């Protein structure tokens, strides 16, 4: 099969078609129309086999996650994802793998109506790069640098589940069948919080998606905004599965540091019911983790870092 046939077979037809795509796959570059009064928001994320996902991960899940982590970056900005390009490096042309990978990718693309407008295909160690493009009304994006002293800090969903899934794969913990299914699905198929992010436009002062762990990612907000924070550790949203699978201290450490949850962490001066309030932004620099007894807790790890 030629590279051309391969692209058309797996990547040209099963993705949503959008009327704002003037030229999609098939020319030297893609052409898209940006509506007036909108800004283009772009981001790129690479998944390397064995680094960003375990080697045993199913191809459908790799496709799904590769897009999910990129959509999560759009959610963190308050942008609506519309187009993507895919750079795919594979060790060989494995048609079964490609079929399944493209199905997982297309499944999530259909849900959010994201069009695949081009890409690049090369031979080498399995690596998936997606560049996502989104739109946002002029000057309404939610950035990391807008947190203000007095803001409440919120997170969506629950934290630590993806870390539990990874610990199960690495045989650091043994889970019941249903707990394992839940944790692995949280690891492999994170839910990009696009609806929540849309609802937070005009409300959130700052936001980030939690890819490297709450402590590390909230740390980015604090640094960019030149503020500090107190976290109420006992208010962290933990799933029943997490609480029932590991001791409380382990659950807290996973929630604080494991990453890969792709929940949103955001700050706002408002009080909101739909999300969990985990602390407050303060003028004093630094991050203070407080227990409900008021003790200061020093967490064990500070997020996953690839090179440092
Ligand atoms: P060129 O040689 O001009 O770089 P290619 O032969 O690499 O072009 O690609 C031909 C067309 O197929 C282009 O429109 C490109 O964007 C698209 N394409 C290549 N690989 C992929 C892929 N993995 N997914 C989606 N589109 C792809
Ligand atoms: Mg060309």
XYZ file of C-alpha atoms and ligand atoms in Angstrom:
336
model
C 0.000 0.000 0.000
C 1.385 3.436 -0.903
C 1.482 6.178 1.708
C -1.170 7.989 -0.317
C -3.561 5.012 -0.242
C -2.946 4.609 3.453
C -3.826 8.212 4.247
C -7.003 8.088 2.209
C -8.119 4.733 3.518
C -7.798 5.579 7.193
C -7.781 9.332 7.582
C -9.718 11.018 4.796
C -13.291 9.779 5.117
C -14.410 8.963 8.643
C -13.887 12.406 10.147
C -16.427 15.233 10.335
C -16.503 17.543 7.301
C -16.791 21.246 8.097
C -17.917 24.067 5.833
C -15.139 26.347 7.141
C -12.515 24.025 5.583
C -11.703 25.426 2.133
C -9.045 22.761 1.423
C -8.597 19.651 3.594
C -6.384 16.574 3.063
C -4.980 16.314 -0.457
C -3.011 19.449 -1.259
C 0.336 20.679 0.042
C -1.387 22.510 2.882
C -4.850 23.018 4.291
C -6.875 26.244 4.070
C -9.495 27.188 6.667
C -11.675 30.243 7.163
C -11.629 32.089 10.476
C -14.840 34.021 11.169
C -14.474 37.772 11.760
C -14.091 38.784 15.447
C -12.660 35.357 16.287
C -9.117 34.439 17.258
C -7.257 31.251 16.312
C -6.045 29.218 19.320
C -3.538 26.438 18.589
C -1.689 23.829 20.561
C 0.278 20.657 19.842
C 0.860 17.535 21.909
C 2.915 14.434 21.207
C 2.368 10.963 22.625
C 5.426 8.688 22.505
C 4.775 4.958 22.958
C 6.131 3.729 26.288
C 6.498 7.291 27.594
C 3.033 8.846 27.364
C 1.081 5.608 27.182
C 1.969 2.025 28.184
C 3.084 -0.193 25.283
C 0.103 -2.512 25.899
C -2.439 0.290 25.197
C -5.066 -0.624 22.584
C -4.770 1.319 19.300
C -8.355 2.670 19.657
C -7.432 4.109 23.042
C -4.195 5.636 21.709
C -6.192 7.405 18.979
C -8.796 8.587 21.460
C -6.267 9.843 23.994
C -4.077 11.591 21.416
C -7.021 13.826 20.542
C -8.399 14.054 24.100
C -5.216 15.614 25.501
C -5.249 18.211 22.727
C -8.946 18.998 23.210
C -8.163 19.425 26.894
C -5.747 22.244 26.020
C -8.534 23.962 24.083
C -10.803 23.545 27.120
C -8.149 25.080 29.354
C -8.238 28.227 27.170
C -12.015 28.358 26.752
C -11.632 27.770 23.000
C -13.856 25.655 20.739
C -11.778 23.068 18.833
C -12.482 22.925 15.089
C -9.546 21.547 13.055
C -6.594 19.239 13.604
C -3.543 17.893 11.817
C -1.959 14.525 12.587
C 1.723 13.602 12.385
C 1.942 9.840 12.660
C 5.185 7.900 12.982
C 4.781 4.102 12.864
C 7.377 1.318 12.806
C 5.484 -0.431 9.981
C 2.247 -0.317 7.986
C -0.008 -2.426 10.213
C -3.458 -2.127 8.658
C -5.272 -3.601 11.662
C -3.526 -1.155 13.979
C -4.257 1.791 11.646
C -7.899 0.800 11.332
C -8.363 0.679 15.104
C -6.284 3.790 15.809
C -8.227 5.856 13.287
C -11.538 4.560 14.721
C -10.647 5.721 18.243
C -9.462 9.075 16.925
C -12.554 9.555 14.746
C -14.906 8.598 17.599
C -13.823 11.584 19.690
C -13.488 13.858 16.644
C -17.137 13.129 15.791
C -18.306 13.975 19.301
C -16.728 17.445 19.080
C -17.032 17.941 15.296
C -13.298 18.385 14.795
C -12.155 18.006 11.205
C -8.848 16.307 10.234
C -7.398 18.717 7.669
C -3.956 17.223 7.027
C -0.871 15.648 8.467
C 2.310 13.755 7.843
C 3.105 10.051 7.866
C 6.574 8.656 8.558
C 8.298 5.431 9.549
C 9.943 5.174 12.982
C 9.176 4.430 16.650
C 5.438 4.795 17.354
C 4.753 8.493 18.007
C 1.544 10.456 17.551
C 1.478 14.225 17.296
C -1.743 16.169 16.936
C -1.908 19.871 16.375
C -5.284 21.239 17.344
C -6.805 24.524 16.231
C -9.693 26.212 17.968
C -11.659 29.423 17.806
C -12.543 31.944 20.459
C -14.295 35.318 20.464
C -11.751 38.125 20.364
C -9.932 38.604 23.707
C -12.091 36.234 25.759
C -9.590 33.355 26.233
C -8.996 32.140 29.790
C -5.282 32.319 30.508
C -2.989 31.175 33.300
C -2.057 34.659 34.403
C -5.421 35.999 35.574
C -5.685 34.579 39.113
C -6.361 37.246 41.775
C -5.946 37.101 45.582
C -9.324 36.146 47.050
C -10.267 33.922 44.068
C -11.682 30.513 44.882
C -9.814 27.585 43.285
C -12.003 24.918 41.697
C -11.474 21.615 39.921
C -13.840 19.672 37.677
C -14.516 15.942 38.125
C -12.302 13.825 40.373
C -8.511 13.612 40.668
C -6.129 10.664 40.933
C -8.107 8.104 38.927
C -5.710 8.069 35.963
C -2.798 7.661 38.373
C -4.621 4.704 39.923
C -5.029 3.186 36.447
C -1.316 3.564 35.719
C -0.411 2.088 39.120
C -2.639 -0.908 38.289
C -0.938 -1.428 34.911
C 2.459 -1.218 36.623
C 1.248 -3.787 39.192
C 1.773 -1.415 42.113
C -1.824 -1.996 43.183
C -4.369 -4.784 42.596
C -7.892 -3.626 41.763
C -11.251 -5.353 41.569
C -12.440 -5.951 37.997
C -14.857 -3.007 38.004
C -12.391 -0.650 39.742
C -9.731 -1.627 37.215
C -12.091 -0.965 34.306
C -12.978 2.482 35.680
C -9.380 3.517 36.428
C -8.006 2.281 33.089
C -10.751 4.076 31.204
C -9.958 7.301 33.101
C -6.318 6.834 32.048
C -6.931 5.918 28.410
C -10.025 7.947 27.616
C -9.929 11.204 29.565
C -12.935 13.492 29.097
C -11.888 16.894 27.751
C -13.919 19.415 29.777
C -15.102 21.494 26.818
C -18.674 22.064 28.007
C -17.471 23.162 31.447
C -14.881 25.428 29.882
C -17.505 27.042 27.662
C -19.709 27.654 30.706
C -16.755 29.303 32.499
C -16.131 31.980 29.847
C -16.508 35.350 31.549
C -16.454 33.645 34.967
C -13.005 32.055 35.360
C -10.078 34.444 35.906
C -7.523 31.753 35.087
C -7.506 28.089 34.079
C -5.231 25.165 33.290
C -5.834 21.520 32.479
C -4.322 19.005 34.865
C -1.907 16.915 32.835
C 1.118 16.786 35.144
C -0.690 16.703 38.510
C -2.610 19.328 40.484
C 0.418 20.658 42.399
C 2.516 21.147 39.283
C -0.283 22.597 37.161
C -1.769 24.879 39.824
C 1.849 25.946 40.375
C 1.879 27.222 36.765
C -1.177 29.394 37.450
C 0.420 30.790 40.612
C 3.688 31.558 38.852
C 2.052 33.163 35.819
C -0.306 35.221 38.009
C 2.386 36.090 40.582
C 0.213 34.932 43.488
C 0.168 32.096 46.056
C -2.528 29.756 47.350
C -3.783 27.637 50.215
C -5.196 24.233 49.339
C -7.646 22.395 51.610
C -6.313 18.890 51.001
C -9.328 17.188 52.536
C -11.617 18.917 50.017
C -9.947 17.284 46.985
C -12.575 15.460 44.897
C -11.724 11.735 45.079
C -13.766 9.017 43.376
C -15.294 6.200 45.412
C -13.177 3.771 43.394
C -9.968 5.585 44.355
C -10.927 5.805 48.048
C -11.891 2.129 48.190
C -8.766 0.934 46.349
C -5.869 2.553 48.241
C -5.194 4.099 51.687
C -6.320 7.733 52.076
C -2.764 9.095 52.028
C -2.000 7.290 48.759
C -5.253 8.595 47.269
C -4.248 12.147 48.207
C -0.776 11.732 46.732
C -2.244 10.419 43.460
C -4.759 13.282 43.360
C -2.040 15.871 43.995
C 0.762 14.537 41.850
C -0.062 11.707 39.470
C -1.405 13.739 36.552
C -3.061 12.465 33.345
C -6.530 13.329 34.725
C -7.188 16.176 32.235
C -9.624 17.846 34.609
C -9.658 21.644 34.684
C -8.306 23.704 37.556
C -9.571 27.282 37.484
C -9.974 30.326 39.693
C -12.885 32.730 39.998
C -14.161 35.394 42.395
C -17.583 33.731 42.212
C -18.939 30.864 44.314
C -19.995 27.938 42.116
C -21.971 24.783 42.971
C -21.104 22.546 40.021
C -17.391 22.177 40.798
C -15.295 21.361 43.871
C -13.715 24.303 45.692
C -10.276 23.181 46.863
C -8.726 26.391 48.129
C -8.096 30.096 47.757
C -5.678 32.339 45.892
C -3.599 34.530 48.222
C -1.149 37.391 47.791
C 1.546 35.432 49.702
C 3.613 33.536 47.115
C 3.930 29.739 47.371
C 1.500 26.875 47.719
C 0.345 25.820 51.202
C -1.382 22.436 51.563
C -3.565 22.389 54.686
C -5.320 19.438 56.318
C -8.721 19.918 57.941
C -6.963 20.128 61.324
C -5.063 23.112 59.932
C -1.717 21.269 59.699
C 0.607 22.013 56.828
C 1.233 18.929 54.721
C 4.313 18.481 52.564
C 3.336 16.280 49.599
C 5.778 13.584 48.482
C 6.071 14.165 44.745
C 5.498 17.285 42.686
C 4.102 16.129 39.388
C 5.466 14.205 36.479
C 8.282 15.889 34.600
C 9.798 14.407 31.490
C 13.272 15.864 31.461
C 14.053 17.435 34.831
P 3.742 16.501 1.065
O 4.632 15.533 0.362
O 3.325 17.670 0.246
O 4.215 16.883 2.440
P 2.177 14.264 1.831
O 2.347 13.278 0.753
O 2.950 14.118 3.099
O 2.366 15.720 1.271
O 0.651 14.324 2.213
C -0.358 14.411 1.240
C -1.611 14.904 1.854
O -2.041 14.019 2.874
C -1.454 16.271 2.539
O -2.637 17.004 2.357
C -1.268 15.904 3.994
O -1.724 16.932 4.816
C -2.109 14.649 4.121
N -1.608 13.726 5.166
C -0.440 13.064 5.216
N -0.356 12.278 6.298
C -1.501 12.428 6.974
C -2.035 11.901 8.179
N -1.349 11.033 8.930
N -3.257 12.306 8.556
C -3.951 13.197 7.829
N -3.534 13.732 6.668
C -2.317 13.356 6.247
Mg 3.887 18.988 -0.653
